[in-house]
Coordinates of C-alpha atoms in Angstrom, one line a residue:
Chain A
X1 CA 8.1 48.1 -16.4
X2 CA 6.7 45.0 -17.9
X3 CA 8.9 44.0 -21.1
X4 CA 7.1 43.3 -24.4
X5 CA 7.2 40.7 -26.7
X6 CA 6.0 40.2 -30.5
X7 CA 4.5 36.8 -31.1
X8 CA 1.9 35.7 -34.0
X9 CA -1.5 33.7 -33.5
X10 CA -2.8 32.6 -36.9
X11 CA -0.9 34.7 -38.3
X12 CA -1.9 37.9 -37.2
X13 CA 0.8 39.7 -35.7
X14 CA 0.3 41.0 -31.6
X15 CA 2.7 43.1 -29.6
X16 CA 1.8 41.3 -26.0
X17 CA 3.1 41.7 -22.4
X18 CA 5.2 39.0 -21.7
X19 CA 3.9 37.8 -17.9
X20 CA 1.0 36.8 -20.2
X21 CA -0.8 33.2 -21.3
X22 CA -1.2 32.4 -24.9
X23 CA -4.7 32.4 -24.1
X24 CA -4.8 35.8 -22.4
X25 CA -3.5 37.4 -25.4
X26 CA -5.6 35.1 -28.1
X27 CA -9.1 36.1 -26.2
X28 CA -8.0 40.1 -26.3
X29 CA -7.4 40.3 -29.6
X30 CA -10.8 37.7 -30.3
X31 CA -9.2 34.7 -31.6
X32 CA -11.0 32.0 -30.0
X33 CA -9.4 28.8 -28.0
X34 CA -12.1 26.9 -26.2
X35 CA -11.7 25.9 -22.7
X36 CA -13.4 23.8 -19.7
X37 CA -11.2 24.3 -16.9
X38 CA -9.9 28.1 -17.7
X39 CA -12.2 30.3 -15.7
X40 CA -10.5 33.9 -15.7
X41 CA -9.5 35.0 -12.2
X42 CA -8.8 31.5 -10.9
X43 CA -5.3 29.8 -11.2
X44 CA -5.1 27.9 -14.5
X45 CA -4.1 24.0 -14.1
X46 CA -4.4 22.8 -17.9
X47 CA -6.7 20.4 -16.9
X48 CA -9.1 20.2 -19.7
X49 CA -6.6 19.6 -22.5
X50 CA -8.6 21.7 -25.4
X51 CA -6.7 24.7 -25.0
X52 CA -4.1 22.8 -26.8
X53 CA -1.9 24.8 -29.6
X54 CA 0.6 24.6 -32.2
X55 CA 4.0 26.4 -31.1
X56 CA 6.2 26.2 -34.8
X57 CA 9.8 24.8 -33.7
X58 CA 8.3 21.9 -31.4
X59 CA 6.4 18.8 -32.0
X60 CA 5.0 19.0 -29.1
X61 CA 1.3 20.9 -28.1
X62 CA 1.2 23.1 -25.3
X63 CA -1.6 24.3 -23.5
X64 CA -2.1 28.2 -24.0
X65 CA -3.3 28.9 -20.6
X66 CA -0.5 27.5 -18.7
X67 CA 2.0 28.9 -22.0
X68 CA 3.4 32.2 -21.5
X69 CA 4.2 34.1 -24.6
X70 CA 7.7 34.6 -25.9
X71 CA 9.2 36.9 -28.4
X72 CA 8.3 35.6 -31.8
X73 CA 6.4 32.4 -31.0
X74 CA 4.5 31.4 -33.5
X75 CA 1.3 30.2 -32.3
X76 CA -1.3 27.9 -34.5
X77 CA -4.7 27.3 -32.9
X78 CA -6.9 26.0 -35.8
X79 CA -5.0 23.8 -37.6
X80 CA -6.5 20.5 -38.9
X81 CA -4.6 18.6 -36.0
X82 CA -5.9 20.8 -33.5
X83 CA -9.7 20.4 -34.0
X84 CA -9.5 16.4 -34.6
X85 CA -7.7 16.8 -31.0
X86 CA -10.3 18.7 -29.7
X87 CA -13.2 17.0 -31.0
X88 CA -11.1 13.8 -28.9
X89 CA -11.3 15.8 -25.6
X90 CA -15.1 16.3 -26.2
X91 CA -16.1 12.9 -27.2
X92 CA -13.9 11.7 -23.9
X93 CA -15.7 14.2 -21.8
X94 CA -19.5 12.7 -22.6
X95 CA -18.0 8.5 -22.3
X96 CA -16.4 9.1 -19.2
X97 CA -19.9 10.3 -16.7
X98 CA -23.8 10.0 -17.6
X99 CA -24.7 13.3 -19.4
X100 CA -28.1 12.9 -20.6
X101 CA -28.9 17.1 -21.8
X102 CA -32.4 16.2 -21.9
X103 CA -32.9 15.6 -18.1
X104 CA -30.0 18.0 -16.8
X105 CA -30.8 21.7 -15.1
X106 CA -28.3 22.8 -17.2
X107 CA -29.9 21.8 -21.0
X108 CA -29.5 24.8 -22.9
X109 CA -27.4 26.5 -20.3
X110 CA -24.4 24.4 -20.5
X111 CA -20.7 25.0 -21.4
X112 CA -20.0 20.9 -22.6
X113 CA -22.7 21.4 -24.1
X114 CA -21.5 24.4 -26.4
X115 CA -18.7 22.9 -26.7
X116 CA -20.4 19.7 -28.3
X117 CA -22.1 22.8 -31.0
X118 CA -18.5 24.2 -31.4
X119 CA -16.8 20.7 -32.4
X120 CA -19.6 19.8 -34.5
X121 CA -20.3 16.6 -32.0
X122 CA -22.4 14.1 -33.6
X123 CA -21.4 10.9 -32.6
X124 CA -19.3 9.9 -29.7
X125 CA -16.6 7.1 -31.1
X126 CA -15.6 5.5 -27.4
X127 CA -17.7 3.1 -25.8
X128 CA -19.3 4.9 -22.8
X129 CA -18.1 4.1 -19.4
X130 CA -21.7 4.6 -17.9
X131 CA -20.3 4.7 -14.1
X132 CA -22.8 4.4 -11.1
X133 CA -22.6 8.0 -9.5
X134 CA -23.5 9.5 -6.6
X135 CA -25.8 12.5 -6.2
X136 CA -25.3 14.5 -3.1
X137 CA -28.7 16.1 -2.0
X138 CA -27.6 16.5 1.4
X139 CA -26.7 20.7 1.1
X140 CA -29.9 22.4 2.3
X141 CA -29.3 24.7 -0.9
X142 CA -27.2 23.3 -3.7
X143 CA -26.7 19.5 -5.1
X144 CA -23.7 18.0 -6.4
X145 CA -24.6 15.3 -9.2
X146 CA -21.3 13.3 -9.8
X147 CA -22.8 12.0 -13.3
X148 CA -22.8 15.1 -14.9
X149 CA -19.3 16.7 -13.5
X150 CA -16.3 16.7 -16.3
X151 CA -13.2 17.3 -13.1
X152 CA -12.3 20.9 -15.0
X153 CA -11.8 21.6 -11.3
X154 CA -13.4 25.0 -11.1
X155 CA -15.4 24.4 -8.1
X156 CA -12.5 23.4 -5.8
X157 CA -10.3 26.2 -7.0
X158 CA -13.0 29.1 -6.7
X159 CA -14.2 27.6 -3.2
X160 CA -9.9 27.2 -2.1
X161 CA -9.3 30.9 -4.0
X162 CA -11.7 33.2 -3.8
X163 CA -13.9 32.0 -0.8
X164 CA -11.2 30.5 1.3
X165 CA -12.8 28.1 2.5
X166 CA -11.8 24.7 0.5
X167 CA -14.3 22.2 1.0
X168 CA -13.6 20.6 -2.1
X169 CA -11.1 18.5 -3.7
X170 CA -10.4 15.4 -5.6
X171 CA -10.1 11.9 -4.8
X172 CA -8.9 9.0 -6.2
X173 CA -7.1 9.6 -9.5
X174 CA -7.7 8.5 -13.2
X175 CA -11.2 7.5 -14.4
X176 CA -12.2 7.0 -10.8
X177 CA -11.7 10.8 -9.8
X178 CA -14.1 12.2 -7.7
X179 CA -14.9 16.0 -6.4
X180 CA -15.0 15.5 -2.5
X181 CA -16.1 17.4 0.2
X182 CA -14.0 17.3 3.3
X183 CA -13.5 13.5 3.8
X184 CA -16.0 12.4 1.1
X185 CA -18.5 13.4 3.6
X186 CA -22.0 14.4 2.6
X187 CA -21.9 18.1 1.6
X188 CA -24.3 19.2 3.8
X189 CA -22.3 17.6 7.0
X190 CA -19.0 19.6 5.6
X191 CA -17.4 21.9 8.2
X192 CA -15.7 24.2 6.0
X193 CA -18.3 25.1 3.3
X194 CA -19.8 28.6 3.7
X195 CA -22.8 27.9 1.4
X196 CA -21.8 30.8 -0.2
X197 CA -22.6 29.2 -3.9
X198 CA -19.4 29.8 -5.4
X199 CA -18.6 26.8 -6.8
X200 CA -22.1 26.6 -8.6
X201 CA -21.7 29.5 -10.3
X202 CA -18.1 28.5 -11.4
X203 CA -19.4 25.2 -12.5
X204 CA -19.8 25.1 -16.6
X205 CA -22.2 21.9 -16.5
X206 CA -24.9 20.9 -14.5
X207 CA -22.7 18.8 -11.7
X208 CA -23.4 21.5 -9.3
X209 CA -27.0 23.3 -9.1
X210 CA -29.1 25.5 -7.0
X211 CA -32.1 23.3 -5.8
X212 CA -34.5 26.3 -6.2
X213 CA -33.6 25.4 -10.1
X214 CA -36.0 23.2 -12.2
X215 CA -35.0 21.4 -15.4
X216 CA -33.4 23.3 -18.2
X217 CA -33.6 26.2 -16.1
X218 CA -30.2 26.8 -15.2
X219 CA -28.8 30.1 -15.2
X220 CA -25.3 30.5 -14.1
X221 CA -22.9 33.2 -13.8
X222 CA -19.2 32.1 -14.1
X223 CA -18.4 35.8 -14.6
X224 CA -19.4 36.6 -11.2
X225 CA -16.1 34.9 -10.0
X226 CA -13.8 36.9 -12.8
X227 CA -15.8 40.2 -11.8
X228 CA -15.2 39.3 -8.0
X229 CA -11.6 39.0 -8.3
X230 CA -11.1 41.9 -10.9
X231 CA -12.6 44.1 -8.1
X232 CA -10.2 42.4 -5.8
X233 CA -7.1 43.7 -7.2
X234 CA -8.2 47.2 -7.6
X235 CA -8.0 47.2 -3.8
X236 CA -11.2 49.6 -3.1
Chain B
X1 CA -30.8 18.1 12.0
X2 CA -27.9 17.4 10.3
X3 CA -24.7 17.1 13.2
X4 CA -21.6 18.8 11.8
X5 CA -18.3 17.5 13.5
X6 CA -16.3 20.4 13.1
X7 CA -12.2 19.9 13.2
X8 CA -11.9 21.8 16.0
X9 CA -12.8 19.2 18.3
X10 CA -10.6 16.4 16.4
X11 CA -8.3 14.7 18.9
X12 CA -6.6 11.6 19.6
X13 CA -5.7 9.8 22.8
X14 CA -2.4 11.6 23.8
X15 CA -0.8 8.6 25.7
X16 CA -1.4 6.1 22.9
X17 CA 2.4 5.7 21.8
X18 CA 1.4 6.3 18.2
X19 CA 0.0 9.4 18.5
X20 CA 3.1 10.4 20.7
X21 CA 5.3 8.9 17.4
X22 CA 2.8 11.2 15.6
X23 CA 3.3 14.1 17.3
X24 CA 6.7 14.2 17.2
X25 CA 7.2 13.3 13.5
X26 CA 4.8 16.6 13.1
X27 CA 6.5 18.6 15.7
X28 CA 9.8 17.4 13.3
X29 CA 8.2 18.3 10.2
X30 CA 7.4 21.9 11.9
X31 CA 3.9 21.4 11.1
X32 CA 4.9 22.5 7.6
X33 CA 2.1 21.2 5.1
X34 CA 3.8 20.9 2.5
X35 CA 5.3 17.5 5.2
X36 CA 1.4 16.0 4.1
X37 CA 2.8 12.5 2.4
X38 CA 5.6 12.0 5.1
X39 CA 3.9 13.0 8.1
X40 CA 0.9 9.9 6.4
X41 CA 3.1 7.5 6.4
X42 CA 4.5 8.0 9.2
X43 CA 1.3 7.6 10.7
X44 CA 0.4 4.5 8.5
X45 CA 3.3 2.8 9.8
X46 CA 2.2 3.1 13.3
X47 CA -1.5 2.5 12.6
X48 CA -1.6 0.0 9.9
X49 CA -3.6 1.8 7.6
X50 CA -5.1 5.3 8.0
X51 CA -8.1 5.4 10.3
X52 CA -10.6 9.0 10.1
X53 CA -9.7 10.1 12.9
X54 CA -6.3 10.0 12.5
X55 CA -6.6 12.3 9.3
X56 CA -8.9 14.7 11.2
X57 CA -6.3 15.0 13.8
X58 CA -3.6 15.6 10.9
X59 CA -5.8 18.0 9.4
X60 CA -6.7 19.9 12.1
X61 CA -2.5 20.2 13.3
X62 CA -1.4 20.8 10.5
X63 CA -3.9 23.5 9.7
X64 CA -5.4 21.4 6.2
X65 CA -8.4 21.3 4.5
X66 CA -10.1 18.0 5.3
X67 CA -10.6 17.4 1.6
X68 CA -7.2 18.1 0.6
X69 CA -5.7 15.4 3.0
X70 CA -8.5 12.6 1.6
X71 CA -7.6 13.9 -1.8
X72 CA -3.7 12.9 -0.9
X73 CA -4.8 9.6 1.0
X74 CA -6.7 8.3 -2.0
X75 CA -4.9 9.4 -4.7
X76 CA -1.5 6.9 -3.4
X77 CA -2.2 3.5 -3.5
X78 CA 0.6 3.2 -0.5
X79 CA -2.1 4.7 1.8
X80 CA -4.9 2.2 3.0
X81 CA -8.1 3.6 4.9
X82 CA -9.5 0.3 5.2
X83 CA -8.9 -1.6 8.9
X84 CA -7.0 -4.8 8.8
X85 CA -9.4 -6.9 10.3
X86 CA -11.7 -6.6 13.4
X87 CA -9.1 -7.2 15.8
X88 CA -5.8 -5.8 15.1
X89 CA -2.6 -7.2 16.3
X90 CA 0.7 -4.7 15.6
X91 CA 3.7 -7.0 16.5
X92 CA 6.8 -4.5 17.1
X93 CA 9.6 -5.4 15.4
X94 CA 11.8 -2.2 16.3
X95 CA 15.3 -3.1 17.2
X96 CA 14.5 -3.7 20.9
X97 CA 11.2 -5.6 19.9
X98 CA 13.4 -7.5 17.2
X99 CA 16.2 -8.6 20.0
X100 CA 13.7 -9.5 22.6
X101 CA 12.2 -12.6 20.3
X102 CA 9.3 -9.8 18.2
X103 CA 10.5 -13.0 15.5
X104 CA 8.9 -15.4 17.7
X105 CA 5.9 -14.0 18.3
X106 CA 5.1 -13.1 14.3
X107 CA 5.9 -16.7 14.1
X108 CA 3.5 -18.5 16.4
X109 CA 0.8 -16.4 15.2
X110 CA 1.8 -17.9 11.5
X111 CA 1.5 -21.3 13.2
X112 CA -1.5 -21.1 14.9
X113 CA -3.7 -18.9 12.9
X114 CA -2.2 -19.3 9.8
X115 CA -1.4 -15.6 9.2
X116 CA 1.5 -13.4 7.6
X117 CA 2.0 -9.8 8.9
X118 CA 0.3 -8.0 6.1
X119 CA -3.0 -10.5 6.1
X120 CA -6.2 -10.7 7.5
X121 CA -7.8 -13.9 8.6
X122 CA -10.3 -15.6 6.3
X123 CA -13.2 -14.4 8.8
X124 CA -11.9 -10.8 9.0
X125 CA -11.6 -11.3 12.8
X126 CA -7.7 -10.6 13.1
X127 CA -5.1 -8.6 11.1
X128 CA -1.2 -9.4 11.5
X129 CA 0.8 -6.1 11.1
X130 CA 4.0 -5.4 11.9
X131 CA 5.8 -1.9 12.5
X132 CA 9.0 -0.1 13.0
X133 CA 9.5 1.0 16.5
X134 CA 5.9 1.9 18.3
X135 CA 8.0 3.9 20.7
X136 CA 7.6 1.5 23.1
X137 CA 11.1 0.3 23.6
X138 CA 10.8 0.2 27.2
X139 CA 8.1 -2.9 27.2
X140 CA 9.7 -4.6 24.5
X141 CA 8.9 -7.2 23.0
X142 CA 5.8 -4.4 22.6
X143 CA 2.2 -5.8 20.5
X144 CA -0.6 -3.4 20.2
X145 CA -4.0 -5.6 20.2
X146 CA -6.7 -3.3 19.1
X147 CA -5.6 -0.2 20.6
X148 CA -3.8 -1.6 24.6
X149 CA -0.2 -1.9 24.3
X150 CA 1.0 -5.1 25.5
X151 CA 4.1 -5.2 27.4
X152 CA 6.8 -8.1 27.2
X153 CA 4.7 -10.5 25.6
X154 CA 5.4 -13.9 25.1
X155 CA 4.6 -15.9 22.3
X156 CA 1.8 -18.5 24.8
X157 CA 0.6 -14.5 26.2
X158 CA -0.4 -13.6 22.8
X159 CA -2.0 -16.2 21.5
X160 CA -4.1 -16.5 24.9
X161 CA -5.0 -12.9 24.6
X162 CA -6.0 -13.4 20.7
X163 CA -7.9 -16.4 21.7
X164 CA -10.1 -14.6 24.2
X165 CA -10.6 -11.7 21.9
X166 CA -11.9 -13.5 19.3
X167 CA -14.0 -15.6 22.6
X168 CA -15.4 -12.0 23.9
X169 CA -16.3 -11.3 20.1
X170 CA -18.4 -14.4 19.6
X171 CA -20.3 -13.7 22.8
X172 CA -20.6 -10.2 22.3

């Protein structure tokens, strides 16, 4: 019997389970907290820092989808605080890598770049770091383009969850990170992908891509993983 | 055609005395990976650094995905993947290496090439290292040049042997 719990998100007042994430229980009763890294069915890491919310009693932010609820948390997700935060994150996420929408599969298609929309991005304040990056054209199917991959870490965790077969992972830490196959071999040499296009469809900007796809054509179905592991636990 | 080297076939020598030191640390660890950072420096202590094929090796014992252990290795700065030098030269300075003059030999390598364990000469040629017990008690004073073990080597031995493999090298 799952105990539940009272807790308030903007005020509105939610009776919730209490084995759920702040975010969980936000998105069911439609009060939106933008994510990168959260991809539903795959194990949250707080990665992406915009999930970020107001808990009344702390200084401190947490991030819903790593936060469980509690019995009369007070929750605040759109306070003035909150969006200068988030429209940090987002200006972080375009200085750090080369995204250039108007030559990317993805333009039009692309969660950073909704997320630009949602923060009402018009200027980035941080000198870019314009890093030389590698693009990996070596997979007979799929490329990997390092300048245009924000490390949510969705790829490695729907390739090591729900396929099994972890081929990816990171290297190096800080503003060096990388996503690596095996031992930063090419991808197409990697001994433990399945080419089963996971992590492409799990991808929210253009880093990974199908090569059959031609610019701004992008078409990607992140769903497909939550669907996957939904049907999973129904144990047909 | 691209060649895929799959894991399977990852293996090391298995009378080198480091993999034996390897193996057993492993074997110690019960192949747990969770034992990942201890079972790589263990290994780095032997080596010097952390060569590929050691890591495929690890991997492939211990049951890991290949990018999870490069993920580990690069993310410590403790953990090197870069060779000390063309030639290597591992001095032993276990305790039976240590009482058998190990000292000695560390130091007439100073004096004649000018190197510290640790460094590299300016050429890249030769790395000084030193490690803990190679497992190798029985030859000590042991040194590893490139990957031979060297048993009871004296000071004049080693520098005659560095000397001709940095002679082979220019004629090669």
């Amino acid at each position: 019997m799952m105990a539940l719990v009272t807790i308030y998100i903007d005020g509105k007042k939610i009776i919730a389970g209490s084995e759920k994430t702040i975010l969980e229980v936000a998105r069911e009763n439609n009060i939106e907290i933008l994510t990168m890294c959260h991809l539903k069915g795959l194990t949250d890491v707080g990665a992406c820092r915009l999930c970020m919310v107001e808990l009344e009693g702390s200084p401190k932010l947490f991030s819903a989808c790593t936060t469980k609820v509690a019995d009369n948390m007070i929750v605040t997700t759109n306070s003035e605080r909150i969006r200068r935060y988030q429209r940090i994150t987002t200006e972080l996420f375009f200085a750090e890598r080369n995204h250039i929408c108007a030559v990317c599969v993805s333009n039009g298609a692309c969660e950073l770049q909704d997320l630009g929309y949602k923060v009402g991005l018009d200027a980035i304040r941080y000198p870019h770091l314009f890093p030389q990056c590698e693009v990996d054209t070596s997979h007979p199917l799929y490329v990997m383009d390092q300048n245009r991959c924000i490390s949510c870490s969705r790829c490695i965790r729907a390739c090591a969850e729900v396929e099994g077969a972890y081929n990816w992972d990171m290297m190096n830490r800080g503003y060096q990170i990388r996503v690596i196959s095996d031992f930063n071999t090419l991808w197409g040499e990697s001994t433990t992908c399945t080419s089963c296009g996971k992590c492409v469809q799990a991808c929210p900007t253009g880093a990974l891509w199908a090569k059959s796809i031609v610019q701004g054509q992008q078409d990607k179905h992140p769903e497909f993983i939550t669907d996957l592991m939904e049907r999973r636990k129904m144990n047909l | 055609m691209i060649v895929r080297n799959s894991l399977q076939d990852a293996d090391l020598p298995q009378d080198d005395p480091r993999v034996k030191q390897l193996n057993v640390k492993m074997k110690k660890e019960g192949y747990k990976p969770d034992a990942l950072i201890e079972i790589l420096h263990n290994a780095q202590n032997s080596y010097g650094y952390l060569p590929i094929n050691v890591l495929r090796y690890i991997a492939k014992v211990l049951r890991l995905p290949p990018s999870r252990v490069f993920g580990t290795v690069s993310f410590y700065h403790f953990f090197s993947m870069k060779s000390k030098g063309e030639h290597t030269c591992l001095v032993c300075t276990g305790t039976a290496c240590y009482v058998k003059g190990a000292q000695k030999l560390l130091d007439k390598v100073e004096e004649k090439f000018g190197l510290k364990q640790g460094q590299v000469t300016q050429d890249g040629k030769i790395g000084l290292q030193a490690a803990r017990c190679i497992g190798a008690c029985g030859l000590a004073p042991a040194v590893i040049l490139d990957d031979e073990v060297q048993a009871k080597v004296s000071p004049e031995d080693l520098i005659s042997k560095l000397t001709s493999k940095l002679e082979t090298h220019e004629q090669g």
